[in-house]
Tab-separated table of C-alpha atoms in Angstrom:
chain	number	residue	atom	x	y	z
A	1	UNK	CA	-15.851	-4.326	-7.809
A	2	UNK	CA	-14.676	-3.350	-4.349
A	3	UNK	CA	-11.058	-3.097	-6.288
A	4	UNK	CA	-8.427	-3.418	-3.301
A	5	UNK	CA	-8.976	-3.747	0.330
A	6	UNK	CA	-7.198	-3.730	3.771
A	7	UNK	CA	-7.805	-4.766	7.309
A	8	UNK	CA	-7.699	-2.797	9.346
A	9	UNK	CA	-7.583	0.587	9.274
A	10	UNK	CA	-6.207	1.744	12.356
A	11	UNK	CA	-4.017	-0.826	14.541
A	12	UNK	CA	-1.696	-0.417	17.961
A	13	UNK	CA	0.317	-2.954	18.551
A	14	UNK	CA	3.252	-3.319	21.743
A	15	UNK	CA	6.323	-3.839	21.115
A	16	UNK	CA	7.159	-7.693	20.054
A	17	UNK	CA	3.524	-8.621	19.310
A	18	UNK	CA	2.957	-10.022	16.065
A	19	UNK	CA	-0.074	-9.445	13.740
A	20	UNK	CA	-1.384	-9.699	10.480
A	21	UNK	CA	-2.540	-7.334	7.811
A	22	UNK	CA	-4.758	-8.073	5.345
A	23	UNK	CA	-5.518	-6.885	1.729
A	24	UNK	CA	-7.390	-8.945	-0.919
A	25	UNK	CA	-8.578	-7.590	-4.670
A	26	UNK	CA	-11.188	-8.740	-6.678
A	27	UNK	CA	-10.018	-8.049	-9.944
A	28	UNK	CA	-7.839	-10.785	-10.997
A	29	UNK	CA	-4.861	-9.296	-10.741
A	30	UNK	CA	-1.379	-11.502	-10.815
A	31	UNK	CA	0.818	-8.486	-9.255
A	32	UNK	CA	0.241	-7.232	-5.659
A	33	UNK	CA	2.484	-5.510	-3.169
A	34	UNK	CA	3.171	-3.578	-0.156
A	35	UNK	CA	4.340	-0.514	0.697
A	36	UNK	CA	5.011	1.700	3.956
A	37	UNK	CA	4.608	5.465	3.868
A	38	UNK	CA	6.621	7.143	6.345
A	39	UNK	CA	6.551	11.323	6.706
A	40	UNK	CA	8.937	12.748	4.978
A	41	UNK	CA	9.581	9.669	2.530
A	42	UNK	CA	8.182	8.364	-0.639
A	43	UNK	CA	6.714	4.710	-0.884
A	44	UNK	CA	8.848	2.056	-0.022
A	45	UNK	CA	8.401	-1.714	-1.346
A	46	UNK	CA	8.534	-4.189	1.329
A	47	UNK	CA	7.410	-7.378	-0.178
A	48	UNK	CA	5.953	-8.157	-3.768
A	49	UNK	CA	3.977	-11.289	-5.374
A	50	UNK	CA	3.871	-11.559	-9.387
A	51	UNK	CA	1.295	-14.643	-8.767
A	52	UNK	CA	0.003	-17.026	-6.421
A	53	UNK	CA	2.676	-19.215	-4.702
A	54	UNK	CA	5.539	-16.640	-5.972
A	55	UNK	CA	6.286	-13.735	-3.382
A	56	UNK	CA	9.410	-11.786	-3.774
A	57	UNK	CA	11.673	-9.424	-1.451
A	58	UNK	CA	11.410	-5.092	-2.039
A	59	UNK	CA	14.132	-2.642	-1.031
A	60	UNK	CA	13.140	-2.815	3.438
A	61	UNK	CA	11.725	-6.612	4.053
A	62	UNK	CA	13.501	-7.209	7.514
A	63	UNK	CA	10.963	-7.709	10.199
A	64	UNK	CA	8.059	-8.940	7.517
A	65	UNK	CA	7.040	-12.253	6.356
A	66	UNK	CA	4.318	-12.448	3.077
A	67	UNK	CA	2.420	-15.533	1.378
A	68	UNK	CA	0.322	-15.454	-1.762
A	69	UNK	CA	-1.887	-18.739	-1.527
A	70	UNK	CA	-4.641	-17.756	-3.250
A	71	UNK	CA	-4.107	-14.975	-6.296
A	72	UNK	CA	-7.177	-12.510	-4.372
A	73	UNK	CA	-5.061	-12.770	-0.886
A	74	UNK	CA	-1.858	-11.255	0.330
A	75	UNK	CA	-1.205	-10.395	3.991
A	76	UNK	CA	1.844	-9.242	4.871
A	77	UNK	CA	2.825	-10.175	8.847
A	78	UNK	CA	4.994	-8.725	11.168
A	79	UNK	CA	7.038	-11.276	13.470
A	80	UNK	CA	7.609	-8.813	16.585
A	81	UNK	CA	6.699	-5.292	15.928
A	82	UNK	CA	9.421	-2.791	16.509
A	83	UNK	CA	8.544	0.828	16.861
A	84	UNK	CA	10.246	1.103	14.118
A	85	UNK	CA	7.497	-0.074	11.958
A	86	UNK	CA	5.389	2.716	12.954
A	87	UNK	CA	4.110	3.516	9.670
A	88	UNK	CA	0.965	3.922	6.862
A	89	UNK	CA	0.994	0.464	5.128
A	90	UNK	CA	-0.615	0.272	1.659
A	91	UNK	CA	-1.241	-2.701	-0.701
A	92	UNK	CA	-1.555	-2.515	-4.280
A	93	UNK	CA	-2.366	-4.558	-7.554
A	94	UNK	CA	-1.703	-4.530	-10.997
A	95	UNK	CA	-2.499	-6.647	-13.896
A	96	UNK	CA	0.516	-8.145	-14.167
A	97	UNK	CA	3.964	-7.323	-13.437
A	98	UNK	CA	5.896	-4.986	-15.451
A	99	UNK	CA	5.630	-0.604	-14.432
A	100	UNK	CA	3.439	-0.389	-17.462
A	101	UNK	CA	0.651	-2.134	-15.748
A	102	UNK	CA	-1.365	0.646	-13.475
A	103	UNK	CA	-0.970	-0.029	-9.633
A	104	UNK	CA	-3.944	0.327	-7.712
A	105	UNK	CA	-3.916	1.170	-4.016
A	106	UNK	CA	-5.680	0.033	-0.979
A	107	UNK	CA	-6.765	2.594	1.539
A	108	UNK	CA	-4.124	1.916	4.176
A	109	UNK	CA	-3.160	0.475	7.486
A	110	UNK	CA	-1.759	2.820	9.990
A	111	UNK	CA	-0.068	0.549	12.474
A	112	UNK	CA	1.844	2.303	15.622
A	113	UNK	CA	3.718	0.103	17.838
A	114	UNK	CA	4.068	1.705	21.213
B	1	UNK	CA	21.647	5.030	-6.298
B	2	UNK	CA	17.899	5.538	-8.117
B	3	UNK	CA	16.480	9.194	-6.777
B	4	UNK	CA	13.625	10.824	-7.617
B	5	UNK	CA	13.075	14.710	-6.033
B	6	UNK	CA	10.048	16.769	-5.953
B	7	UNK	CA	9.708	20.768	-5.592
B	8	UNK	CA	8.576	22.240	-4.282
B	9	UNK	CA	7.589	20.292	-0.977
B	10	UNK	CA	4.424	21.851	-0.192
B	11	UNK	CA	2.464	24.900	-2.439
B	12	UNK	CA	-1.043	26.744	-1.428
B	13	UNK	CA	-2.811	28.849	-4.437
B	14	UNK	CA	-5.615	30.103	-4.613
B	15	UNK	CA	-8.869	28.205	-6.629
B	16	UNK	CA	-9.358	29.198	-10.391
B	17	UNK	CA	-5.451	29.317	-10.524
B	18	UNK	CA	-2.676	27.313	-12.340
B	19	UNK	CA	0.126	25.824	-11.048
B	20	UNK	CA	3.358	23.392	-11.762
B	21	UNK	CA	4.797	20.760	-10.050
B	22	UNK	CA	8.522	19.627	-10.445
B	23	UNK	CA	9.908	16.149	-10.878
B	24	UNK	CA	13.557	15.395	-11.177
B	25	UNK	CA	15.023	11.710	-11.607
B	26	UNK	CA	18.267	10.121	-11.635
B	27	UNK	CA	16.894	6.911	-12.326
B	28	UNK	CA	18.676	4.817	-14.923
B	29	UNK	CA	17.639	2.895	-17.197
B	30	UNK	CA	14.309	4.758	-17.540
B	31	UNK	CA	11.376	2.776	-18.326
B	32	UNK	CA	8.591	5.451	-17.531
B	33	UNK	CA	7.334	7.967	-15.158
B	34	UNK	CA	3.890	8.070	-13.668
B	35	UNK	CA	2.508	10.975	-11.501
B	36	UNK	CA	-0.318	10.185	-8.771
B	37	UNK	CA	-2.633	11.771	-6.676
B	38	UNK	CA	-2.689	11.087	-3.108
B	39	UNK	CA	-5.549	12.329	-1.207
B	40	UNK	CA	-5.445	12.922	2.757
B	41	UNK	CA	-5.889	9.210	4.333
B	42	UNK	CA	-6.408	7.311	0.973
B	43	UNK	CA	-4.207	5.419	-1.156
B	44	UNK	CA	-2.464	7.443	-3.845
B	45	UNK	CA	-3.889	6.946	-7.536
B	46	UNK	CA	-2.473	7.163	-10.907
B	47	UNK	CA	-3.194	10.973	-12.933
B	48	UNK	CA	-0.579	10.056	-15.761
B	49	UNK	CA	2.160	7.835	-17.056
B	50	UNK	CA	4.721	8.543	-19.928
B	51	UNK	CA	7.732	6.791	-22.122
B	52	UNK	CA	10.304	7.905	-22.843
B	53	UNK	CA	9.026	8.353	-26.223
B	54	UNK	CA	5.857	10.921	-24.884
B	55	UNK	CA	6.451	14.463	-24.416
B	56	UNK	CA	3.586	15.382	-22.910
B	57	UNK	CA	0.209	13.768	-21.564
B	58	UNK	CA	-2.746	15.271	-20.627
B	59	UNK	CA	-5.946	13.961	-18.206
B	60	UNK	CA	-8.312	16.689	-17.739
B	61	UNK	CA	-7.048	19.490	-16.084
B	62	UNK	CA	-4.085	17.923	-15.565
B	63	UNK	CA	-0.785	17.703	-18.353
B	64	UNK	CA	2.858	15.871	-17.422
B	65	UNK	CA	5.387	16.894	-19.201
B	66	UNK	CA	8.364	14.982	-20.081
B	67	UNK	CA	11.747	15.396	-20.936
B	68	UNK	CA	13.820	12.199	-21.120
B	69	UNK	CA	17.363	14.284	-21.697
B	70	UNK	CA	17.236	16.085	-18.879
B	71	UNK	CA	15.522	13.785	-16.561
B	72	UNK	CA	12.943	16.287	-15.667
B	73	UNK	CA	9.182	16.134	-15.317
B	74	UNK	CA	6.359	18.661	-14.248
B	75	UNK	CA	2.729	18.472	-13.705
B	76	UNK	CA	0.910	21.176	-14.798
B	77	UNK	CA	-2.860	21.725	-12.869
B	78	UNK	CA	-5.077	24.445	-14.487
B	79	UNK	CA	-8.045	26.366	-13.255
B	80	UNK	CA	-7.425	24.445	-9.857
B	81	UNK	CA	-10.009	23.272	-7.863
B	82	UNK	CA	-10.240	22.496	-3.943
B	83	UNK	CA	-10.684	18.946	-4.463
B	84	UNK	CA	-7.199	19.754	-6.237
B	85	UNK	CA	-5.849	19.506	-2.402
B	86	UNK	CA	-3.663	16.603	-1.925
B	87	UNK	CA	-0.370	15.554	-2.403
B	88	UNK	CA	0.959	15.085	-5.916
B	89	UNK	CA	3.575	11.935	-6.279
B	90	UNK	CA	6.412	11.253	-8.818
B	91	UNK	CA	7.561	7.750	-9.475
B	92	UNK	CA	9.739	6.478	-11.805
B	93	UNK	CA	10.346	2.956	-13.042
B	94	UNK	CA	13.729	1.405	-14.541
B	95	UNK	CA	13.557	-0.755	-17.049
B	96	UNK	CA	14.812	-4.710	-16.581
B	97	UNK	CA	15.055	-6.811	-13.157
B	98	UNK	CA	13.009	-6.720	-10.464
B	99	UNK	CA	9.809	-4.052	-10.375
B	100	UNK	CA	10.584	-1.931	-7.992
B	101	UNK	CA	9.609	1.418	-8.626
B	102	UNK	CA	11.314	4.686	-6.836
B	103	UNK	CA	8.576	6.917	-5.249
B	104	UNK	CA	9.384	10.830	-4.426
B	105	UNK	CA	8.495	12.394	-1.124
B	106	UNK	CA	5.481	14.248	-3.165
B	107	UNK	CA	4.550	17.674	-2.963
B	108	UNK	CA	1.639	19.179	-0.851
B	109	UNK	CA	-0.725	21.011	-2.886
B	110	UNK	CA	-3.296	23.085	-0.605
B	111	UNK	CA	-6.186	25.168	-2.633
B	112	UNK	CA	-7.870	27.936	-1.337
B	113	UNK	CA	-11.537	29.178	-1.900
């Protein structure tokens, strides 16, 4: 199993582009998420998905859109980047919903927007 | 508000020795409390997760403790190792609602040969 992976690594965007990132797991899992990583702060939630079709809000979603069409797939998109997005993005996926359930992380995105 | 703080914020020892990490949570009402590992440009993974039924729980060299009453935590690494360097994470879940966990800022562990 390649367990959870992102696309891409490394990414500049300008300010007001708009891009995608991408993170799919192959391990069945109902739960994914994202999170940003900012120095100086712990994880943040941005978006969540408990299964495919259902996507939920996390404590910063302004300026991010998610969709979870298929249950392996869940990109989260920025509409106009903001240097205020400047960040280490991470997506993670659990068996199902519920803290219990271990979370297992992608490798990251680190998106600067200049 | 849902807080979780970490001391100290960064440590260096010295390999073959022990050391303890602090956790301290306001989070309310407590479901559980993992601890992860978070090495330098990776994505953090889980060491540990306890109830607030579990005192303490062990995985390898490493052992959380827990204490529910007083909202405190600590990871305890012994005979550390370099690959030991990374950051160390606290996160604590409520229980009920939406999942959405609170993260601390982690503390840096460096080891030295």
């Amino acid at each position: 199993n390649a367990g959870v992976t992102q696309t891409p690594k490394f990414q500049v965007l300008k300010t007001g582009q708009s891009m995608t990132l991408q993170c799919a797991q192959d391990m069945n899992h109902e739960y994914m998420s994202w999170y940003r990583q900012d120095p100086g702060m712990g994880l943040r939630l941005i978006h969540y998905s408990v299964g495919a079709g259902i996507t939920d809000q996390g404590e910063v979603p302004n300026g991010y859109n998610v969709s979870r069409s298929t249950t392996e797939d869940f990109p989260l998109r920025l509409l106009s980047a903001a240097p205020s997005q400047t960040s280490v993005y991470f997506c993670a996926s659990s068996l199902s919903s519920g803290s219990s359930y271990e979370q297992y992380f992608g490798p990251g995105t680190r998106l600067t927007v200049t | 508000k849902n807080q979780v703080e970490q001391s100290p914020q960064s440590l260096i020892i010295l390999e073959g020795k022990n050391c303890t990490l602090q956790c301290n949570y306001t989070v309310s009402p407590f479901s559980n409390l993992r601890w992860y590992k978070q090495d330098t440009g990776r994505g953090p993974v889980s060491l540990t997760i306890m109830t607030f039924s579990e005192n303490t729980k062990s995985n390898g060299r490493y052992t959380a403790t827990l204490d529910a009453d007083t909202k405190q935590s600590s990871l305890h690494i012994t005979a550390s190792q370099l690959s030991d360097s990374a950051s160390y994470i606290c996160v604590v879940s409520a229980t009920g609602g939406s999942y959405i966990p609170t993260f601390g800022r982690g503390t840096s562990l460096i080891v030295h040969p």
